[in-house]
């Protein structure tokens, strides 16, 4: 069986490292100098904050990255913003206040999911959304779970098949990570091609 | 009369189940949706979400109720139930093993296979002591082993997502039931119910005691095989469809015994109907009380109802 990442890192594991880069939804105090805490954010400002923190700590040139980030505001936008729904393999979705919502808006779309934050809407709720395009992620995963309702439930499979779909690779979605820039560019190209 | 009342309650339960859900759909629109004459979304909700969920509740509840009645009849013990005798644990182990090894698409056959393998082992072990006592001892032992292995698989879960999936799945829910699942579960449950129903006349003779039943021509191994296979099919299909839902098989037959009397043959069909009514009602209630994005798991609700009842039965029999 393939090994998958384990998330439960302990303080003992961290103690054996020369450098710790940590992030999380709440403040972490590791009581050590050689630790860099990254922002746990849901927008492009957090992406920039983290990039600058990394740059300052490791003396990295992030000028190309900042240029790419700046270009996002100059992306061509469709005249009629398409209504977009995000749906993960497990049927999870994202409303206002999430980086998916930030990407949808930056790409020139409107998020049809108005419920704030991350959640798994009931199948009935999903079927009532009328998006122009559905953004999916992790559909290419080889991990078959029981909660993969978006790929298992017949109603959702039919729903997905009846709408244009853009698959954004899951690796582009780390919280406040630079992959959000490429995700925005990919989605922008897709909505302009509609 | 009672059977007709239960069928009426099933009809009412299905109607209520079809009208309750996160999407507000009124009566006429719901009816139109069932006939495919409403909007695309409403048609899909009624035909592909609510109808399969209602039918799922009905067959899972019927399988649990009938299995409990048959096991209580065979063991002549009010505390016998598919959960206590290891059938549910074996089915859950099969399903959890499929999930653990990343074979989620094989969940249904794995759960049914787990139940059948567990039931076969229970039956083989029980052959050393044919009859109620052997079945109870073997069932409790195999059930405990299956629970321990399930715990081990959860202990060794490769990541937190896998662990949370297993945990939530074990809580039981009908939320993800669809036509594909019903296509497999309905015929298997029907065959299981038929096997249990066929055991009814023998159970009636068994109520007089094993020796008397044997002298009346009842073959204990045959009755045991019918009940073990019937229960394995009902519970395996039910667990595969809805996860682990406990205690229905314990208290539904007990309640029905109070209403229809102690005839174990009559109890099987009545408990099947009552189990369907109960799970339809409980699932509808769970949907009504759950908050947005916070599903109330069906297995939790049935356990919350069932455990006090179990304690009542257990304490009532404690000698003073």
Coordinates of N, CA and C in Angstrom, one line a residue, chain A:
Chain A
X1 N 0.8 -1.2 0.0 CA 0.0 0.0 0.0 C 0.9 1.2 0.0
X2 N 0.5 2.2 -0.8 CA 1.4 3.4 -0.9 C 1.3 4.2 0.4
X3 N 2.5 4.7 0.7 CA 2.5 5.5 1.9 C 2.0 6.9 1.6
X4 N 1.2 7.4 2.5 CA 0.6 8.7 2.4 C 1.1 9.6 3.5
X5 N 1.1 10.9 3.3 CA 1.7 11.8 4.4 C 0.9 11.6 5.7
X6 N 1.7 11.6 6.7 CA 1.1 11.6 8.1 C 1.2 13.0 8.6
X7 N 0.1 13.5 9.2 CA 0.0 14.9 9.6 C 0.4 15.1 11.1
X8 N 0.4 14.0 11.8 CA 0.6 14.2 13.3 C 2.1 14.3 13.6
X9 N 2.7 15.4 13.3 CA 4.1 15.6 13.6 C 4.2 16.0 15.1
X10 N 5.1 15.4 15.8 CA 5.2 15.7 17.3 C 6.3 16.7 17.5
X11 N 6.3 17.2 18.7 CA 7.4 18.1 19.1 C 8.7 17.4 19.1
X12 N 8.7 16.1 19.4 CA 10.0 15.3 19.4 C 10.5 15.3 18.0
X13 N 9.7 15.1 17.0 CA 10.1 15.2 15.6 C 10.7 16.5 15.2
X14 N 10.0 17.6 15.6 CA 10.4 18.9 15.3 C 11.7 19.2 16.0
X15 N 11.9 18.7 17.2 CA 13.1 19.0 18.0 C 14.4 18.4 17.3
X16 N 14.2 17.4 16.4 CA 15.3 16.8 15.7 C 15.7 17.5 14.4
X17 N 15.0 18.6 14.1 CA 15.2 19.3 12.8 C 16.1 20.5 13.1
X18 N 16.8 20.9 12.0 CA 17.6 22.2 12.1 C 16.7 23.4 12.0
X19 N 15.6 23.2 11.3 CA 14.7 24.4 11.0 C 13.3 23.8 10.9
X20 N 12.4 24.6 11.4 CA 11.0 24.2 11.4 C 10.2 25.3 10.7
X21 N 9.4 24.9 9.7 CA 8.5 25.8 9.0 C 7.1 25.3 9.4
X22 N 6.4 26.1 10.1 CA 5.1 25.7 10.6 C 4.0 26.6 10.2
X23 N 2.8 26.1 10.1 CA 1.6 26.9 9.8 C 0.4 26.2 10.4
X24 N -0.6 26.9 10.7 CA -1.8 26.4 11.2 C -2.8 27.4 11.5
X25 N -4.0 27.0 11.8 CA -5.1 28.0 12.0 C -5.0 28.8 13.3
X26 N -4.1 28.4 14.2 CA -3.9 29.2 15.4 C -2.4 29.4 15.6
X27 N -2.1 30.3 16.5 CA -0.7 30.6 16.7 C 0.0 29.4 17.3
X28 N 1.2 29.2 16.8 CA 2.0 28.0 17.3 C 3.3 28.6 18.0
X29 N 3.5 28.1 19.2 CA 4.7 28.5 20.0 C 5.6 27.3 20.2
X30 N 6.7 27.3 19.4 CA 7.6 26.1 19.5 C 8.8 26.4 20.4
X31 N 8.9 27.6 21.0 CA 9.9 27.9 21.9 C 11.3 27.7 21.3
X32 N 11.5 28.1 20.0 CA 12.8 28.0 19.4 C 13.0 29.1 18.4
X33 N 14.2 29.5 18.2 CA 14.5 30.6 17.3 C 14.5 30.3 15.9
X34 N 14.9 29.0 15.6 CA 15.0 28.7 14.2 C 13.7 28.1 13.7
X35 N 12.6 28.8 13.9 CA 11.3 28.4 13.4 C 10.7 29.5 12.6
X36 N 10.0 29.2 11.6 CA 9.4 30.3 10.7 C 7.9 29.9 10.7
X37 N 7.1 30.8 11.2 CA 5.6 30.6 11.2 C 5.0 31.3 9.9
X38 N 4.3 30.5 9.1 CA 3.7 31.1 8.0 C 2.2 31.4 8.3
X39 N 1.7 32.3 7.5 CA 0.3 32.8 7.7 C -0.7 31.7 7.2
X40 N -1.7 31.4 8.0 CA -2.8 30.5 7.6 C -3.9 31.4 7.0
X41 N -3.8 31.7 5.7 CA -4.7 32.6 5.2 C -5.5 32.1 4.0
X42 N -6.5 32.8 3.6 CA -7.4 32.3 2.6 C -7.5 33.3 1.4
X43 N -6.5 34.1 1.2 CA -6.5 35.1 0.1 C -5.1 35.3 -0.5
X44 N -5.1 36.2 -1.5 CA -3.8 36.4 -2.1 C -2.9 37.3 -1.2
X45 N -3.5 38.1 -0.4 CA -2.6 38.8 0.6 C -1.8 37.9 1.5
X46 N -2.4 36.8 1.9 CA -1.7 35.8 2.7 C -0.6 35.1 1.9
X47 N -0.9 34.9 0.6 CA 0.1 34.3 -0.2 C 1.4 35.2 -0.3
X48 N 1.1 36.5 -0.5 CA 2.2 37.5 -0.6 C 2.9 37.6 0.8
X49 N 2.2 37.6 1.8 CA 2.8 37.7 3.2 C 3.8 36.5 3.4
X50 N 3.3 35.3 3.0 CA 4.1 34.1 3.2 C 5.4 34.2 2.3
X51 N 5.2 34.6 1.1 CA 6.3 34.7 0.2 C 7.4 35.6 0.7
X52 N 6.9 36.8 1.2 CA 7.9 37.8 1.8 C 8.5 37.2 3.0
X53 N 7.8 36.5 3.8 CA 8.4 35.9 5.0 C 9.5 34.9 4.7
X54 N 9.2 34.1 3.7 CA 10.2 33.1 3.2 C 11.4 33.9 2.6
X55 N 11.1 34.9 1.8 CA 12.2 35.7 1.2 C 13.1 36.3 2.2
X56 N 12.5 36.9 3.2 CA 13.3 37.6 4.3 C 14.2 36.6 5.0
X57 N 13.6 35.4 5.3 CA 14.3 34.4 6.1 C 15.4 33.7 5.3
X58 N 15.2 33.4 4.1 CA 16.1 32.6 3.3 C 16.8 33.4 2.2
X59 N 16.6 34.7 2.2 CA 17.2 35.6 1.2 C 16.9 35.2 -0.2
X60 N 15.6 34.9 -0.5 CA 15.2 34.5 -1.8 C 14.8 35.7 -2.7
X61 N 15.0 35.6 -4.0 CA 14.5 36.6 -4.9 C 13.1 36.2 -5.3
X62 N 12.1 37.0 -4.8 CA 10.7 36.7 -5.2 C 10.1 37.7 -6.1
X63 N 11.0 38.4 -6.8 CA 10.5 39.4 -7.7 C 9.7 38.8 -8.9
X64 N 10.1 37.6 -9.5 CA 9.3 37.0 -10.5 C 7.9 36.6 -10.0
X65 N 7.9 36.1 -8.7 CA 6.7 35.6 -8.1 C 5.7 36.8 -7.9
X66 N 6.3 37.9 -7.4 CA 5.5 39.1 -7.2 C 4.9 39.7 -8.5
X67 N 5.7 39.6 -9.5 CA 5.3 40.1 -10.8 C 4.1 39.2 -11.3
X68 N 4.2 37.9 -11.1 CA 3.0 37.0 -11.5 C 1.8 37.3 -10.7
X69 N 2.0 37.6 -9.4 CA 0.9 37.9 -8.6 C 0.2 39.2 -9.0
X70 N 1.1 40.2 -9.4 CA 0.5 41.5 -9.8 C -0.3 41.4 -11.1
X71 N 0.2 40.4 -12.0 CA -0.5 40.3 -13.3 C -2.0 39.8 -13.1
X72 N -2.2 39.2 -12.0 CA -3.6 38.6 -11.8 C -4.7 39.7 -11.9
X73 N -4.4 40.9 -11.4 CA -5.4 41.9 -11.5 C -5.6 42.4 -12.9
X74 N -4.6 42.1 -13.8 CA -4.7 42.6 -15.2 C -5.2 41.5 -16.1
X75 N -5.7 40.4 -15.6 CA -6.2 39.3 -16.4 C -7.4 39.7 -17.2
X76 N -7.5 39.3 -18.4 CA -8.8 39.5 -19.2 C -9.9 38.9 -18.5
X77 N -11.0 39.6 -18.4 CA -12.2 39.0 -17.7 C -13.3 38.9 -18.7
X78 N -14.1 37.8 -18.6 CA -15.3 37.7 -19.5 C -16.3 38.8 -19.3
X79 N -16.9 39.2 -20.4 CA -17.9 40.3 -20.3 C -19.0 39.9 -19.3
X80 N -19.5 38.7 -19.5 CA -20.5 38.2 -18.5 C -19.9 37.2 -17.6
X81 N -19.6 37.6 -16.4 CA -18.9 36.7 -15.4 C -19.7 35.4 -15.3
X82 N -19.0 34.3 -15.6 CA -19.7 33.0 -15.4 C -19.9 32.6 -14.0
X83 N -21.0 31.9 -13.7 CA -21.3 31.4 -12.4 C -20.5 30.1 -12.2
X84 N -19.7 30.1 -11.1 CA -18.8 28.9 -10.9 C -19.1 28.3 -9.6
X85 N -19.1 26.9 -9.6 CA -19.2 26.1 -8.4 C -18.0 25.3 -8.2
X86 N -17.4 25.3 -7.0 CA -16.3 24.4 -6.7 C -16.8 23.2 -6.0
X87 N -16.3 22.1 -6.5 CA -16.8 20.8 -5.9 C -15.5 19.9 -5.8
X88 N -15.3 19.4 -4.6 CA -14.1 18.5 -4.5 C -14.7 17.0 -4.6
X89 N -13.7 16.1 -4.7 CA -14.1 14.7 -4.9 C -15.1 14.2 -3.8
X90 N -14.9 14.7 -2.6 CA -15.8 14.3 -1.5 C -17.1 15.1 -1.5
X91 N -17.3 15.9 -2.4 CA -18.6 16.7 -2.4 C -18.4 18.0 -1.6
X92 N -17.2 18.3 -1.2 CA -17.0 19.5 -0.4 C -17.1 20.8 -1.4
X93 N -17.4 21.9 -0.8 CA -17.5 23.1 -1.6 C -16.9 24.3 -0.8
X94 N -16.8 25.4 -1.4 CA -16.2 26.6 -0.8 C -17.0 27.8 -1.1
X95 N -17.3 28.6 -0.1 CA -18.0 29.8 -0.3 C -17.1 31.0 0.0
X96 N -17.7 32.2 0.2 CA -16.9 33.4 0.5 C -16.0 33.2 1.7
X97 N -14.8 33.8 1.7 CA -13.9 33.7 2.8 C -12.9 32.5 2.6
X98 N -12.9 31.9 1.5 CA -12.0 30.8 1.2 C -11.1 31.2 0.0
X99 N -9.9 30.5 0.0 CA -9.0 30.9 -1.2 C -9.6 30.4 -2.5
X100 N -10.5 29.4 -2.5 CA -11.2 29.0 -3.7 C -12.1 30.2 -4.2
X101 N -12.8 30.8 -3.3 CA -13.6 32.0 -3.7 C -12.7 33.1 -4.2
X102 N -11.5 33.3 -3.6 CA -10.6 34.3 -4.0 C -10.1 34.0 -5.4
X103 N -9.9 32.8 -5.7 CA -9.4 32.4 -7.1 C -10.5 32.6 -8.1
X104 N -11.7 32.2 -7.7 CA -12.9 32.3 -8.7 C -13.1 33.8 -9.0
X105 N -13.0 34.6 -8.0 CA -13.2 36.1 -8.3 C -12.1 36.6 -9.1
X106 N -10.8 36.2 -8.8 CA -9.7 36.7 -9.5 C -9.7 36.3 -11.0
X107 N -10.3 35.1 -11.2 CA -10.3 34.6 -12.6 C -11.4 35.2 -13.4
X108 N -12.3 36.0 -12.7 CA -13.4 36.6 -13.5 C -14.7 36.0 -13.3
X109 N -14.9 35.1 -12.4 CA -16.2 34.4 -12.2 C -16.9 34.9 -11.0
X110 N -18.1 34.3 -10.8 CA -18.9 34.5 -9.6 C -19.1 33.2 -8.9
X111 N -18.8 33.1 -7.6 CA -19.0 31.9 -6.9 C -20.5 31.7 -6.6
X112 N -21.1 30.6 -7.1 CA -22.5 30.5 -6.9 C -22.8 30.0 -5.4
X113 N -21.8 29.5 -4.8 CA -22.0 29.1 -3.4 C -21.9 30.3 -2.5
X114 N -23.0 30.7 -1.9 CA -23.0 31.9 -1.1 C -22.8 31.6 0.4
X115 N -22.8 30.3 0.7 CA -22.6 30.0 2.2 C -21.1 30.2 2.5
X116 N -20.8 31.0 3.5 CA -19.4 31.3 3.8 C -18.6 30.0 4.3
X117 N -17.3 30.0 3.9 CA -16.4 29.0 4.4 C -16.4 27.7 3.7
X118 N -15.7 26.7 4.3 CA -15.6 25.4 3.7 C -16.7 24.5 4.3
X119 N -17.4 23.8 3.5 CA -18.4 22.9 4.0 C -18.8 21.8 2.9
X120 N -19.5 20.9 3.3 CA -20.0 19.8 2.4 C -21.5 20.0 2.3
X121 N -21.9 20.7 1.3 CA -23.4 20.9 1.2 C -24.1 19.6 0.9
X122 N -25.4 19.5 1.3 CA -26.2 18.3 1.0 C -26.3 18.2 -0.5
X123 N -26.4 16.9 -0.9 CA -26.5 16.7 -2.3 C -27.6 17.5 -3.0
X124 N -28.7 17.6 -2.3 CA -29.9 18.3 -2.8 C -29.5 19.8 -3.1
X125 N -28.7 20.4 -2.1 CA -28.3 21.8 -2.3 C -27.4 21.9 -3.5
X126 N -26.5 21.0 -3.7 CA -25.6 21.0 -4.9 C -26.4 21.0 -6.2
X127 N -27.4 20.1 -6.2 CA -28.2 19.9 -7.4 C -29.0 21.2 -7.7
X128 N -29.3 22.0 -6.7 CA -30.0 23.2 -7.0 C -29.2 24.4 -7.5
X129 N -27.8 24.3 -7.3 CA -27.0 25.3 -7.9 C -27.1 25.2 -9.5
X130 N -27.0 26.3 -10.1 CA -27.1 26.3 -11.6 C -25.8 27.1 -12.1
X131 N -24.7 26.4 -12.0 CA -23.4 27.1 -12.4 C -23.3 27.0 -14.0
X132 N -22.5 27.9 -14.5 CA -22.1 27.8 -15.9 C -20.9 26.8 -16.0
X133 N -20.1 26.7 -15.0 CA -19.0 25.8 -15.0 C -18.7 25.3 -13.6
X134 N -18.2 24.1 -13.5 CA -17.9 23.5 -12.2 C -16.4 23.3 -12.1
X135 N -15.8 23.9 -11.1 CA -14.4 23.6 -10.8 C -14.3 22.4 -9.9
X136 N -13.5 21.4 -10.3 CA -13.3 20.2 -9.5 C -11.9 20.1 -9.2
X137 N -11.6 19.3 -8.1 CA -10.3 19.0 -7.7 C -10.2 17.6 -7.2
X138 N -9.0 17.0 -7.2 CA -8.7 15.7 -6.7 C -9.5 14.6 -7.4
X139 N -10.1 14.9 -8.6 CA -10.9 13.8 -9.2 C -9.9 12.8 -9.8
X140 N -8.7 13.1 -10.0 CA -7.7 12.2 -10.6 C -7.0 11.4 -9.5
X141 N -7.4 11.6 -8.2 CA -6.7 10.9 -7.1 C -7.0 9.4 -7.2
X142 N -5.9 8.6 -6.8 CA -6.1 7.2 -6.8 C -6.6 6.7 -5.5
X143 N -6.9 7.6 -4.6 CA -7.5 7.2 -3.3 C -9.0 7.2 -3.4
X144 N -9.6 6.0 -3.3 CA -11.0 5.8 -3.4 C -11.6 5.7 -2.0
X145 N -12.3 6.7 -1.5 CA -12.8 6.8 -0.2 C -14.3 6.6 -0.2
X146 N -14.9 6.3 0.9 CA -16.3 6.1 1.0 C -17.1 7.4 0.9
X147 N -16.4 8.5 1.3 CA -17.1 9.8 1.2 C -16.9 10.5 -0.1
X148 N -16.4 9.8 -1.1 CA -16.2 10.4 -2.4 C -17.6 10.5 -3.2
X149 N -18.5 11.3 -2.6 CA -19.8 11.3 -3.1 C -19.9 11.9 -4.5
X150 N -19.0 12.8 -4.8 CA -19.0 13.5 -6.1 C -18.7 12.5 -7.2
X151 N -17.9 11.5 -6.9 CA -17.6 10.5 -8.0 C -18.4 9.2 -7.8
X152 N -19.1 9.1 -6.7 CA -19.8 7.8 -6.5 C -21.3 8.0 -6.7
X153 N -21.9 9.1 -6.2 CA -23.4 9.2 -6.2 C -23.9 9.5 -7.6
X154 N -24.8 8.7 -8.0 CA -25.3 8.8 -9.4 C -25.8 10.2 -9.8
X155 N -26.5 10.8 -8.8 CA -27.1 12.1 -9.1 C -26.0 13.2 -9.3
X156 N -25.0 13.1 -8.5 CA -23.9 14.1 -8.7 C -23.0 13.7 -9.9
X157 N -22.9 12.5 -10.2 CA -22.2 12.1 -11.5 C -22.9 12.7 -12.7
X158 N -24.2 12.5 -12.7 CA -25.0 13.0 -13.8 C -24.9 14.6 -13.9
X159 N -25.0 15.2 -12.7 CA -24.9 16.6 -12.6 C -23.6 17.2 -13.1
X160 N -22.5 16.5 -12.7 CA -21.2 16.9 -13.2 C -21.1 16.7 -14.7
X161 N -21.7 15.6 -15.2 CA -21.6 15.3 -16.7 C -22.4 16.3 -17.5
X162 N -23.4 17.0 -16.8 CA -24.3 17.9 -17.6 C -23.7 19.3 -17.6
X163 N -22.6 19.6 -16.9 CA -22.1 21.0 -16.9 C -20.6 20.9 -17.4
X164 N -20.2 22.1 -18.0 CA -18.8 22.2 -18.3 C -17.9 22.1 -17.0
X165 N -16.8 21.4 -17.0 CA -16.0 21.1 -15.8 C -14.6 21.5 -16.1
X166 N -14.0 22.2 -15.1 CA -12.6 22.5 -15.2 C -11.9 21.8 -14.0
X167 N -11.0 20.9 -14.2 CA -10.3 20.2 -13.1 C -9.0 21.0 -12.8
X168 N -9.0 21.6 -11.6 CA -7.8 22.3 -11.1 C -7.0 21.3 -10.2
X169 N -5.7 21.0 -10.6 CA -5.0 20.0 -9.8 C -5.0 20.4 -8.3
X170 N -5.2 19.4 -7.5 CA -5.3 19.6 -6.0 C -4.0 20.2 -5.5
X171 N -2.9 19.9 -6.1 CA -1.6 20.4 -5.6 C -1.5 21.9 -5.7
X172 N -2.4 22.5 -6.4 CA -2.4 24.0 -6.5 C -3.1 24.7 -5.4
X173 N -3.7 23.9 -4.5 CA -4.6 24.5 -3.5 C -4.0 24.5 -2.1
X174 N -2.8 24.5 -1.8 CA -2.3 24.6 -0.4 C -2.7 26.0 0.1
X175 N -3.1 26.0 1.4 CA -3.6 27.3 2.0 C -2.5 28.3 1.9
X176 N -2.9 29.5 1.3 CA -2.0 30.6 1.2 C -0.7 30.3 0.5
X177 N -0.7 29.3 -0.4 CA 0.5 28.9 -1.1 C 0.5 29.6 -2.5
X178 N 1.7 29.5 -3.1 CA 1.8 30.2 -4.5 C 1.1 29.5 -5.6
X179 N 0.6 28.2 -5.3 CA -0.1 27.5 -6.4 C -1.4 28.2 -6.7
X180 N -1.9 29.1 -5.8 CA -3.2 29.8 -6.1 C -3.0 30.7 -7.4
X181 N -1.8 31.1 -7.7 CA -1.6 32.0 -8.8 C -1.9 31.2 -10.1
X182 N -1.2 30.0 -10.2 CA -1.4 29.1 -11.3 C -2.9 28.7 -11.4
X183 N -3.5 28.4 -10.3 CA -4.9 28.0 -10.3 C -5.8 29.1 -10.9
X184 N -5.5 30.3 -10.6 CA -6.3 31.4 -11.1 C -6.0 31.5 -12.6
X185 N -4.8 31.4 -13.0 CA -4.5 31.5 -14.5 C -5.2 30.4 -15.2
X186 N -5.2 29.2 -14.7 CA -5.9 28.1 -15.4 C -7.4 28.3 -15.5
X187 N -7.9 28.7 -14.4 CA -9.4 29.0 -14.4 C -9.8 30.1 -15.3
X188 N -8.9 31.2 -15.3 CA -9.2 32.3 -16.2 C -9.2 31.9 -17.6
X189 N -8.2 31.1 -18.0 CA -8.2 30.6 -19.4 C -9.5 29.8 -19.7
X190 N -9.9 29.0 -18.7 CA -11.1 28.2 -19.0 C -12.3 29.0 -19.1
X191 N -12.5 30.0 -18.3 CA -13.7 30.8 -18.4 C -13.7 31.7 -19.6
X192 N -12.6 32.1 -20.1 CA -12.5 32.9 -21.3 C -12.8 32.0 -22.5
X193 N -12.6 30.7 -22.4 CA -12.9 29.8 -23.5 C -14.3 29.3 -23.5
X194 N -15.1 29.7 -22.5 CA -16.5 29.2 -22.5 C -17.3 29.7 -23.7

